[in-house]
């Protein structure tokens, strides 16, 4: 297995918008650590092209998704500047293969977080603000089918994000009790609760800190932005969809895809 070659293969699929076979179909011995090595090599390729990391993202944060994949831990990837959109914008369907949208809470840190045993309270103390947002996932693998190493190497299916307009100071919000509903073209498609994210979205930030620490002794920094994971199952998107997502007490995040 050649990490650089596999990374280039995955990178090209995203860059030129074509679906590929699972990388584990050929290299079925890829470990989780090697999958993160591939993800990091893809980061280098993107950076060489001038693309800039703007946020972390956590994936597979709900028990349901973890059970589906047969794992006990979430995964993490990166959000880039070219993926970012804001409430009310229109996205172009042509850049996507088979997009799905999920509702997430985004944490912005006012202090560093490093270590293996961070508590929810410690995360909350170090959180400057929280933003309701959407993530658009779009696996590079045919039919959205993959194993755990495949999806880690593929930057956890990251493709787009839509930030809500307003930042919220965490005090006064029970962040584990935010309900959400996703509507497309006026029809409610799914509802969920923020507690679906590891019991509390701050636990997702603590878990990311632990995973970074275990991988290479690093941690999160003041100013870091973290997508904490989907509060509901992801909803398929079609060309022409108008999406409105309602976050209880935090307003709406909207976009259309044409
Ligand atoms: O953000 C996510 O939870 C996606 C993680 C990767 C699995 C998927 O593409 O559904
Ligand atoms: Mg997500």
PDB file of C-alpha atoms and ligand atoms in Angstrom:
ATOM      1  CA  UNK A   1       0.000   0.000   0.000  1.00  0.00           C
ATOM      2  CA  UNK A   2       1.297   3.409  -0.944  1.00  0.00           C
ATOM      3  CA  UNK A   3      -0.217   6.172   1.219  1.00  0.00           C
ATOM      4  CA  UNK A   4       0.708   8.947  -1.227  1.00  0.00           C
ATOM      5  CA  UNK A   5      -0.810   7.154  -4.233  1.00  0.00           C
ATOM      6  CA  UNK A   6      -4.054   6.352  -2.421  1.00  0.00           C
ATOM      7  CA  UNK A   7      -4.291   9.943  -1.154  1.00  0.00           C
ATOM      8  CA  UNK A   8      -3.850  11.302  -4.670  1.00  0.00           C
ATOM      9  CA  UNK A   9      -6.572   8.932  -5.926  1.00  0.00           C
ATOM     10  CA  UNK A  10      -9.046  10.124  -3.255  1.00  0.00           C
ATOM     11  CA  UNK A  11      -8.022  13.758  -3.741  1.00  0.00           C
ATOM     12  CA  UNK A  12      -8.563  13.580  -7.529  1.00  0.00           C
ATOM     13  CA  UNK A  13     -12.045  12.079  -7.060  1.00  0.00           C
ATOM     14  CA  UNK A  14     -13.112  15.006  -4.899  1.00  0.00           C
ATOM     15  CA  UNK A  15     -11.350  17.632  -6.979  1.00  0.00           C
ATOM     16  CA  UNK A  16     -12.812  16.430 -10.295  1.00  0.00           C
ATOM     17  CA  UNK A  17     -16.174  15.201  -8.922  1.00  0.00           C
ATOM     18  CA  UNK A  18     -16.209  11.540  -9.906  1.00  0.00           C
ATOM     19  CA  UNK A  19     -17.119   8.498  -7.793  1.00  0.00           C
ATOM     20  CA  UNK A  20     -14.526   5.833  -7.004  1.00  0.00           C
ATOM     21  CA  UNK A  21     -14.497   2.259  -5.658  1.00  0.00           C
ATOM     22  CA  UNK A  22     -13.718   1.835  -1.972  1.00  0.00           C
ATOM     23  CA  UNK A  23      -9.954   1.996  -1.455  1.00  0.00           C
ATOM     24  CA  UNK A  24     -10.247  -1.033   0.866  1.00  0.00           C
ATOM     25  CA  UNK A  25     -11.536  -3.091  -2.057  1.00  0.00           C
ATOM     26  CA  UNK A  26      -7.887  -3.190  -3.235  1.00  0.00           C
ATOM     27  CA  UNK A  27      -6.011  -2.587   0.019  1.00  0.00           C
ATOM     28  CA  UNK A  28      -8.079  -4.408   2.621  1.00  0.00           C
ATOM     29  CA  UNK A  29      -5.368  -4.188   5.258  1.00  0.00           C
ATOM     30  CA  UNK A  30      -5.550  -0.400   5.772  1.00  0.00           C
ATOM     31  CA  UNK A  31      -5.600   0.313   9.512  1.00  0.00           C
ATOM     32  CA  UNK A  32      -7.375   3.230  11.185  1.00  0.00           C
ATOM     33  CA  UNK A  33      -4.003   4.930  11.794  1.00  0.00           C
ATOM     34  CA  UNK A  34      -3.038   4.526   8.133  1.00  0.00           C
ATOM     35  CA  UNK A  35      -6.440   5.895   7.097  1.00  0.00           C
ATOM     36  CA  UNK A  36      -5.663   9.070   9.092  1.00  0.00           C
ATOM     37  CA  UNK A  37      -2.212   9.120   7.415  1.00  0.00           C
ATOM     38  CA  UNK A  38      -4.026   9.150   4.048  1.00  0.00           C
ATOM     39  CA  UNK A  39      -6.372  11.901   5.265  1.00  0.00           C
ATOM     40  CA  UNK A  40      -3.318  13.963   6.318  1.00  0.00           C
ATOM     41  CA  UNK A  41      -1.643  13.395   2.946  1.00  0.00           C
ATOM     42  CA  UNK A  42      -4.835  14.651   1.245  1.00  0.00           C
ATOM     43  CA  UNK A  43      -4.583  17.738   3.505  1.00  0.00           C
ATOM     44  CA  UNK A  44      -1.064  18.361   2.148  1.00  0.00           C
ATOM     45  CA  UNK A  45      -2.341  18.075  -1.437  1.00  0.00           C
ATOM     46  CA  UNK A  46      -5.154  20.536  -0.713  1.00  0.00           C
ATOM     47  CA  UNK A  47      -2.781  22.936   1.034  1.00  0.00           C
ATOM     48  CA  UNK A  48      -0.466  22.797  -1.983  1.00  0.00           C
ATOM     49  CA  UNK A  49      -3.439  23.964  -4.014  1.00  0.00           C
ATOM     50  CA  UNK A  50      -4.016  26.878  -1.608  1.00  0.00           C
ATOM     51  CA  UNK A  51      -7.058  25.357   0.127  1.00  0.00           C
ATOM     52  CA  UNK A  52      -7.163  26.263   3.806  1.00  0.00           C
ATOM     53  CA  UNK A  53      -8.555  24.344   6.807  1.00  0.00           C
ATOM     54  CA  UNK A  54     -11.151  26.403   8.662  1.00  0.00           C
ATOM     55  CA  UNK A  55     -12.746  23.897  11.059  1.00  0.00           C
ATOM     56  CA  UNK A  56     -12.676  20.387  12.455  1.00  0.00           C
ATOM     57  CA  UNK A  57     -15.614  18.098  11.951  1.00  0.00           C
ATOM     58  CA  UNK A  58     -16.680  15.078  13.934  1.00  0.00           C
ATOM     59  CA  UNK A  59     -18.483  12.230  12.197  1.00  0.00           C
ATOM     60  CA  UNK A  60     -20.371   9.105  13.270  1.00  0.00           C
ATOM     61  CA  UNK A  61     -21.249  10.793  16.564  1.00  0.00           C
ATOM     62  CA  UNK A  62     -24.635   9.160  17.000  1.00  0.00           C
ATOM     63  CA  UNK A  63     -24.983   5.656  18.466  1.00  0.00           C
ATOM     64  CA  UNK A  64     -27.095   4.723  15.434  1.00  0.00           C
ATOM     65  CA  UNK A  65     -24.368   5.631  12.933  1.00  0.00           C
ATOM     66  CA  UNK A  66     -21.666   3.975  15.060  1.00  0.00           C
ATOM     67  CA  UNK A  67     -23.682   0.760  15.292  1.00  0.00           C
ATOM     68  CA  UNK A  68     -24.290   0.852  11.543  1.00  0.00           C
ATOM     69  CA  UNK A  69     -20.518   0.946  10.991  1.00  0.00           C
ATOM     70  CA  UNK A  70     -19.804  -1.511  13.828  1.00  0.00           C
ATOM     71  CA  UNK A  71     -17.572   0.920  15.757  1.00  0.00           C
ATOM     72  CA  UNK A  72     -17.472   2.415  19.241  1.00  0.00           C
ATOM     73  CA  UNK A  73     -15.763   5.669  18.422  1.00  0.00           C
ATOM     74  CA  UNK A  74     -16.541   8.631  16.197  1.00  0.00           C
ATOM     75  CA  UNK A  75     -14.183   9.839  13.474  1.00  0.00           C
ATOM     76  CA  UNK A  76     -12.851  13.271  12.583  1.00  0.00           C
ATOM     77  CA  UNK A  77     -12.004  15.280   9.494  1.00  0.00           C
ATOM     78  CA  UNK A  78     -11.527  18.848   8.314  1.00  0.00           C
ATOM     79  CA  UNK A  79     -13.657  21.611   6.825  1.00  0.00           C
ATOM     80  CA  UNK A  80     -11.977  23.857   4.214  1.00  0.00           C
ATOM     81  CA  UNK A  81     -12.542  27.431   3.121  1.00  0.00           C
ATOM     82  CA  UNK A  82     -13.914  26.359  -0.280  1.00  0.00           C
ATOM     83  CA  UNK A  83     -16.684  24.365   1.477  1.00  0.00           C
ATOM     84  CA  UNK A  84     -18.131  27.297   3.397  1.00  0.00           C
ATOM     85  CA  UNK A  85     -21.519  28.886   2.691  1.00  0.00           C
ATOM     86  CA  UNK A  86     -23.827  31.021   4.823  1.00  0.00           C
ATOM     87  CA  UNK A  87     -27.529  31.065   5.644  1.00  0.00           C
ATOM     88  CA  UNK A  88     -29.647  31.879   2.589  1.00  0.00           C
ATOM     89  CA  UNK A  89     -27.040  31.073  -0.080  1.00  0.00           C
ATOM     90  CA  UNK A  90     -27.564  28.916  -3.157  1.00  0.00           C
ATOM     91  CA  UNK A  91     -25.289  25.937  -3.825  1.00  0.00           C
ATOM     92  CA  UNK A  92     -24.617  24.434  -7.233  1.00  0.00           C
ATOM     93  CA  UNK A  93     -25.647  20.782  -7.496  1.00  0.00           C
ATOM     94  CA  UNK A  94     -23.136  20.104 -10.288  1.00  0.00           C
ATOM     95  CA  UNK A  95     -20.229  20.040  -7.854  1.00  0.00           C
ATOM     96  CA  UNK A  96     -21.794  17.143  -5.903  1.00  0.00           C
ATOM     97  CA  UNK A  97     -22.180  13.401  -6.466  1.00  0.00           C
ATOM     98  CA  UNK A  98     -24.937  12.297  -4.049  1.00  0.00           C
ATOM     99  CA  UNK A  99     -25.183  14.967  -1.338  1.00  0.00           C
ATOM    100  CA  UNK A 100     -26.941  14.616   2.002  1.00  0.00           C
ATOM    101  CA  UNK A 101     -27.533  17.282   4.630  1.00  0.00           C
ATOM    102  CA  UNK A 102     -27.348  17.038   8.399  1.00  0.00           C
ATOM    103  CA  UNK A 103     -27.964  19.539  11.211  1.00  0.00           C
ATOM    104  CA  UNK A 104     -25.101  20.257  13.594  1.00  0.00           C
ATOM    105  CA  UNK A 105     -24.024  22.583  16.391  1.00  0.00           C
ATOM    106  CA  UNK A 106     -20.666  24.262  15.843  1.00  0.00           C
ATOM    107  CA  UNK A 107     -18.473  25.180  18.823  1.00  0.00           C
ATOM    108  CA  UNK A 108     -15.944  28.039  18.758  1.00  0.00           C
ATOM    109  CA  UNK A 109     -13.326  27.842  21.497  1.00  0.00           C
ATOM    110  CA  UNK A 110     -12.055  30.717  23.639  1.00  0.00           C
ATOM    111  CA  UNK A 111      -9.341  28.584  25.233  1.00  0.00           C
ATOM    112  CA  UNK A 112      -7.116  25.607  24.393  1.00  0.00           C
ATOM    113  CA  UNK A 113      -8.377  22.088  25.154  1.00  0.00           C
ATOM    114  CA  UNK A 114      -5.829  19.292  25.339  1.00  0.00           C
ATOM    115  CA  UNK A 115      -5.860  15.850  26.923  1.00  0.00           C
ATOM    116  CA  UNK A 116      -7.603  12.532  27.247  1.00  0.00           C
ATOM    117  CA  UNK A 117     -10.025  13.175  30.098  1.00  0.00           C
ATOM    118  CA  UNK A 118     -11.735  16.459  29.286  1.00  0.00           C
ATOM    119  CA  UNK A 119     -15.209  16.817  30.805  1.00  0.00           C
ATOM    120  CA  UNK A 120     -18.328  18.399  29.303  1.00  0.00           C
ATOM    121  CA  UNK A 121     -18.074  21.191  31.899  1.00  0.00           C
ATOM    122  CA  UNK A 122     -14.476  21.925  30.867  1.00  0.00           C
ATOM    123  CA  UNK A 123     -15.516  22.138  27.218  1.00  0.00           C
ATOM    124  CA  UNK A 124     -18.392  24.480  28.112  1.00  0.00           C
ATOM    125  CA  UNK A 125     -16.080  26.726  30.156  1.00  0.00           C
ATOM    126  CA  UNK A 126     -13.750  27.032  27.157  1.00  0.00           C
ATOM    127  CA  UNK A 127     -16.456  27.616  24.545  1.00  0.00           C
ATOM    128  CA  UNK A 128     -16.868  31.173  23.326  1.00  0.00           C
ATOM    129  CA  UNK A 129     -19.974  30.597  21.224  1.00  0.00           C
ATOM    130  CA  UNK A 130     -22.125  28.062  19.435  1.00  0.00           C
ATOM    131  CA  UNK A 131     -23.561  28.378  15.913  1.00  0.00           C
ATOM    132  CA  UNK A 132     -26.405  26.342  14.395  1.00  0.00           C
ATOM    133  CA  UNK A 133     -25.191  25.015  11.059  1.00  0.00           C
ATOM    134  CA  UNK A 134     -25.610  22.369   8.384  1.00  0.00           C
ATOM    135  CA  UNK A 135     -23.097  19.935   6.989  1.00  0.00           C
ATOM    136  CA  UNK A 136     -23.396  18.577   3.472  1.00  0.00           C
ATOM    137  CA  UNK A 137     -21.727  15.203   3.199  1.00  0.00           C
ATOM    138  CA  UNK A 138     -20.930  13.696  -0.197  1.00  0.00           C
ATOM    139  CA  UNK A 139     -18.873  10.526  -0.086  1.00  0.00           C
ATOM    140  CA  UNK A 140     -16.483  10.063  -2.959  1.00  0.00           C
ATOM    141  CA  UNK A 141     -17.294   6.323  -2.897  1.00  0.00           C
ATOM    142  CA  UNK A 142     -19.825   4.793  -5.257  1.00  0.00           C
ATOM    143  CA  UNK A 143     -23.313   4.454  -3.721  1.00  0.00           C
ATOM    144  CA  UNK A 144     -22.120   6.078  -0.450  1.00  0.00           C
ATOM    145  CA  UNK A 145     -20.775   2.639   0.589  1.00  0.00           C
ATOM    146  CA  UNK A 146     -17.568   2.337   2.584  1.00  0.00           C
ATOM    147  CA  UNK A 147     -15.803   0.804   5.552  1.00  0.00           C
ATOM    148  CA  UNK A 148     -14.332   2.806   8.417  1.00  0.00           C
ATOM    149  CA  UNK A 149     -10.807   3.234   6.922  1.00  0.00           C
ATOM    150  CA  UNK A 150     -12.369   4.269   3.589  1.00  0.00           C
ATOM    151  CA  UNK A 151     -14.436   7.060   5.120  1.00  0.00           C
ATOM    152  CA  UNK A 152     -11.594   8.342   7.330  1.00  0.00           C
ATOM    153  CA  UNK A 153      -9.271   8.506   4.298  1.00  0.00           C
ATOM    154  CA  UNK A 154     -12.060  10.372   2.466  1.00  0.00           C
ATOM    155  CA  UNK A 155     -12.099  13.188   5.049  1.00  0.00           C
ATOM    156  CA  UNK A 156     -15.281  11.729   6.612  1.00  0.00           C
ATOM    157  CA  UNK A 157     -17.338  12.543   3.494  1.00  0.00           C
ATOM    158  CA  UNK A 158     -16.927  16.318   4.063  1.00  0.00           C
ATOM    159  CA  UNK A 159     -18.021  18.475   1.143  1.00  0.00           C
ATOM    160  CA  UNK A 160     -19.881  21.574   2.325  1.00  0.00           C
ATOM    161  CA  UNK A 161     -21.161  23.522   5.302  1.00  0.00           C
ATOM    162  CA  UNK A 162     -23.762  26.247   5.752  1.00  0.00           C
ATOM    163  CA  UNK A 163     -23.347  28.460   8.820  1.00  0.00           C
ATOM    164  CA  UNK A 164     -26.301  30.062  10.568  1.00  0.00           C
ATOM    165  CA  UNK A 165     -26.290  33.859  10.861  1.00  0.00           C
ATOM    166  CA  UNK A 166     -26.150  34.156  14.634  1.00  0.00           C
ATOM    167  CA  UNK A 167     -23.615  33.086  17.245  1.00  0.00           C
ATOM    168  CA  UNK A 168     -24.998  32.093  20.643  1.00  0.00           C
ATOM    169  CA  UNK A 169     -23.274  32.411  23.996  1.00  0.00           C
ATOM    170  CA  UNK A 170     -23.631  28.935  25.531  1.00  0.00           C
ATOM    171  CA  UNK A 171     -24.925  30.141  28.934  1.00  0.00           C
ATOM    172  CA  UNK A 172     -28.693  29.893  29.075  1.00  0.00           C
ATOM    173  CA  UNK A 173     -28.886  27.194  26.407  1.00  0.00           C
ATOM    174  CA  UNK A 174     -29.193  23.559  27.410  1.00  0.00           C
ATOM    175  CA  UNK A 175     -27.101  22.419  24.501  1.00  0.00           C
ATOM    176  CA  UNK A 176     -28.031  18.768  24.996  1.00  0.00           C
ATOM    177  CA  UNK A 177     -31.729  19.619  24.664  1.00  0.00           C
ATOM    178  CA  UNK A 178     -31.957  21.497  21.379  1.00  0.00           C
ATOM    179  CA  UNK A 179     -34.543  20.017  19.040  1.00  0.00           C
ATOM    180  CA  UNK A 180     -34.132  20.333  15.291  1.00  0.00           C
ATOM    181  CA  UNK A 181     -36.181  19.641  12.172  1.00  0.00           C
ATOM    182  CA  UNK A 182     -35.042  19.548   8.551  1.00  0.00           C
ATOM    183  CA  UNK A 183     -37.556  20.558   5.862  1.00  0.00           C
ATOM    184  CA  UNK A 184     -37.092  20.291   2.126  1.00  0.00           C
ATOM    185  CA  UNK A 185     -39.482  22.109  -0.217  1.00  0.00           C
ATOM    186  CA  UNK A 186     -41.853  22.803   2.670  1.00  0.00           C
ATOM    187  CA  UNK A 187     -42.041  19.184   3.872  1.00  0.00           C
ATOM    188  CA  UNK A 188     -40.661  18.111   7.249  1.00  0.00           C
ATOM    189  CA  UNK A 189     -38.189  15.309   6.502  1.00  0.00           C
ATOM    190  CA  UNK A 190     -36.768  14.496   9.913  1.00  0.00           C
ATOM    191  CA  UNK A 191     -36.605  15.694  13.520  1.00  0.00           C
ATOM    192  CA  UNK A 192     -33.981  15.121  16.176  1.00  0.00           C
ATOM    193  CA  UNK A 193     -32.320  16.268  19.377  1.00  0.00           C
ATOM    194  CA  UNK A 194     -28.810  17.468  20.125  1.00  0.00           C
ATOM    195  CA  UNK A 195     -28.521  14.733  22.775  1.00  0.00           C
ATOM    196  CA  UNK A 196     -28.167  12.300  19.838  1.00  0.00           C
ATOM    197  CA  UNK A 197     -24.594  13.645  19.570  1.00  0.00           C
ATOM    198  CA  UNK A 198     -22.809  11.502  22.158  1.00  0.00           C
ATOM    199  CA  UNK A 199     -25.362  12.565  24.800  1.00  0.00           C
ATOM    200  CA  UNK A 200     -24.196  16.201  24.597  1.00  0.00           C
ATOM    201  CA  UNK A 201     -22.451  17.992  21.705  1.00  0.00           C
ATOM    202  CA  UNK A 202     -19.722  19.192  24.118  1.00  0.00           C
ATOM    203  CA  UNK A 203     -18.808  15.510  24.583  1.00  0.00           C
ATOM    204  CA  UNK A 204     -18.015  15.469  20.873  1.00  0.00           C
ATOM    205  CA  UNK A 205     -15.477  18.285  21.398  1.00  0.00           C
ATOM    206  CA  UNK A 206     -13.968  16.396  24.366  1.00  0.00           C
ATOM    207  CA  UNK A 207     -13.759  13.242  22.238  1.00  0.00           C
ATOM    208  CA  UNK A 208     -12.020  15.141  19.431  1.00  0.00           C
ATOM    209  CA  UNK A 209      -9.474  16.477  21.953  1.00  0.00           C
ATOM    210  CA  UNK A 210      -8.872  12.914  23.158  1.00  0.00           C
ATOM    211  CA  UNK A 211      -8.455  11.560  19.627  1.00  0.00           C
ATOM    212  CA  UNK A 212      -5.965  14.313  18.680  1.00  0.00           C
ATOM    213  CA  UNK A 213      -4.026  13.722  21.894  1.00  0.00           C
ATOM    214  CA  UNK A 214      -3.881   9.973  21.321  1.00  0.00           C
ATOM    215  CA  UNK A 215      -2.811  10.368  17.701  1.00  0.00           C
ATOM    216  CA  UNK A 216       0.095  12.780  18.131  1.00  0.00           C
ATOM    217  CA  UNK A 217      -0.085  14.555  21.504  1.00  0.00           C
ATOM    218  CA  UNK A 218      -1.783  17.603  19.983  1.00  0.00           C
ATOM    219  CA  UNK A 219      -4.932  19.395  21.084  1.00  0.00           C
ATOM    220  CA  UNK A 220      -7.483  22.045  20.237  1.00  0.00           C
ATOM    221  CA  UNK A 221      -6.587  25.727  20.294  1.00  0.00           C
ATOM    222  CA  UNK A 222      -8.310  28.966  21.207  1.00  0.00           C
ATOM    223  CA  UNK A 223     -10.288  30.065  18.136  1.00  0.00           C
ATOM    224  CA  UNK A 224     -10.773  26.540  16.776  1.00  0.00           C
ATOM    225  CA  UNK A 225     -14.138  25.804  15.191  1.00  0.00           C
ATOM    226  CA  UNK A 226     -15.661  22.320  15.597  1.00  0.00           C
ATOM    227  CA  UNK A 227     -18.653  20.758  13.821  1.00  0.00           C
ATOM    228  CA  UNK A 228     -19.835  18.388  16.530  1.00  0.00           C
ATOM    229  CA  UNK A 229     -21.803  15.892  14.380  1.00  0.00           C
ATOM    230  CA  UNK A 230     -25.263  15.260  12.985  1.00  0.00           C
ATOM    231  CA  UNK A 231     -28.273  15.571  15.308  1.00  0.00           C
ATOM    232  CA  UNK A 232     -30.377  13.523  12.881  1.00  0.00           C
ATOM    233  CA  UNK A 233     -29.815  11.056  10.100  1.00  0.00           C
ATOM    234  CA  UNK A 234     -28.578  12.776   6.948  1.00  0.00           C
ATOM    235  CA  UNK A 235     -31.223  13.661   4.354  1.00  0.00           C
ATOM    236  CA  UNK A 236     -30.648  13.139   0.607  1.00  0.00           C
ATOM    237  CA  UNK A 237     -30.621  16.302  -1.489  1.00  0.00           C
ATOM    238  CA  UNK A 238     -31.904  16.745  -5.016  1.00  0.00           C
ATOM    239  CA  UNK A 239     -31.282  19.487  -7.536  1.00  0.00           C
ATOM    240  CA  UNK A 240     -33.758  22.323  -6.916  1.00  0.00           C
ATOM    241  CA  UNK A 241     -34.287  21.574  -3.207  1.00  0.00           C
ATOM    242  CA  UNK A 242     -35.021  24.428  -0.827  1.00  0.00           C
ATOM    243  CA  UNK A 243     -33.819  23.412   2.627  1.00  0.00           C
ATOM    244  CA  UNK A 244     -34.931  25.026   5.882  1.00  0.00           C
ATOM    245  CA  UNK A 245     -33.649  23.686   9.195  1.00  0.00           C
ATOM    246  CA  UNK A 246     -35.212  24.868  12.439  1.00  0.00           C
ATOM    247  CA  UNK A 247     -33.096  24.835  15.591  1.00  0.00           C
ATOM    248  CA  UNK A 248     -35.213  25.325  18.734  1.00  0.00           C
ATOM    249  CA  UNK A 249     -34.279  28.647  20.336  1.00  0.00           C
ATOM    250  CA  UNK A 250     -31.587  29.315  17.717  1.00  0.00           C
ATOM    251  CA  UNK A 251     -33.544  30.182  14.593  1.00  0.00           C
ATOM    252  CA  UNK A 252     -33.327  28.728  11.105  1.00  0.00           C
ATOM    253  CA  UNK A 253     -30.559  27.886   8.654  1.00  0.00           C
ATOM    254  CA  UNK A 254     -31.584  27.834   4.992  1.00  0.00           C
ATOM    255  CA  UNK A 255     -30.059  27.161   1.595  1.00  0.00           C
ATOM    256  CA  UNK A 256     -31.116  26.052  -1.833  1.00  0.00           C
ATOM    257  CA  UNK A 257     -29.304  23.826  -4.296  1.00  0.00           C
ATOM    258  CA  UNK A 258     -29.793  24.564  -7.968  1.00  0.00           C
TER     259      UNK A 258
HETATM  260  O1  LIG B   1     -20.383  13.872   9.296  1.00  0.00           O
HETATM  261  C1  LIG B   1     -20.672  12.663   9.383  1.00  0.00           C
HETATM  262  O2  LIG B   1     -21.220  12.159  10.382  1.00  0.00           O
HETATM  263  C2  LIG B   1     -20.358  11.766   8.232  1.00  0.00           C
HETATM  264  C3  LIG B   1     -19.356  10.773   8.650  1.00  0.00           C
HETATM  265  C4  LIG B   1     -19.102   9.805   7.567  1.00  0.00           C
HETATM  266  C5  LIG B   1     -20.196   8.821   7.370  1.00  0.00           C
HETATM  267  C6  LIG B   1     -21.139   9.251   6.328  1.00  0.00           C
HETATM  268  O3  LIG B   1     -20.702   9.742   5.278  1.00  0.00           O
HETATM  269  O4  LIG B   1     -22.339   9.051   6.539  1.00  0.00           O
HETATM  270 MG1  LIG B   2     -21.445  15.699   9.964  1.00  0.00          MG
END
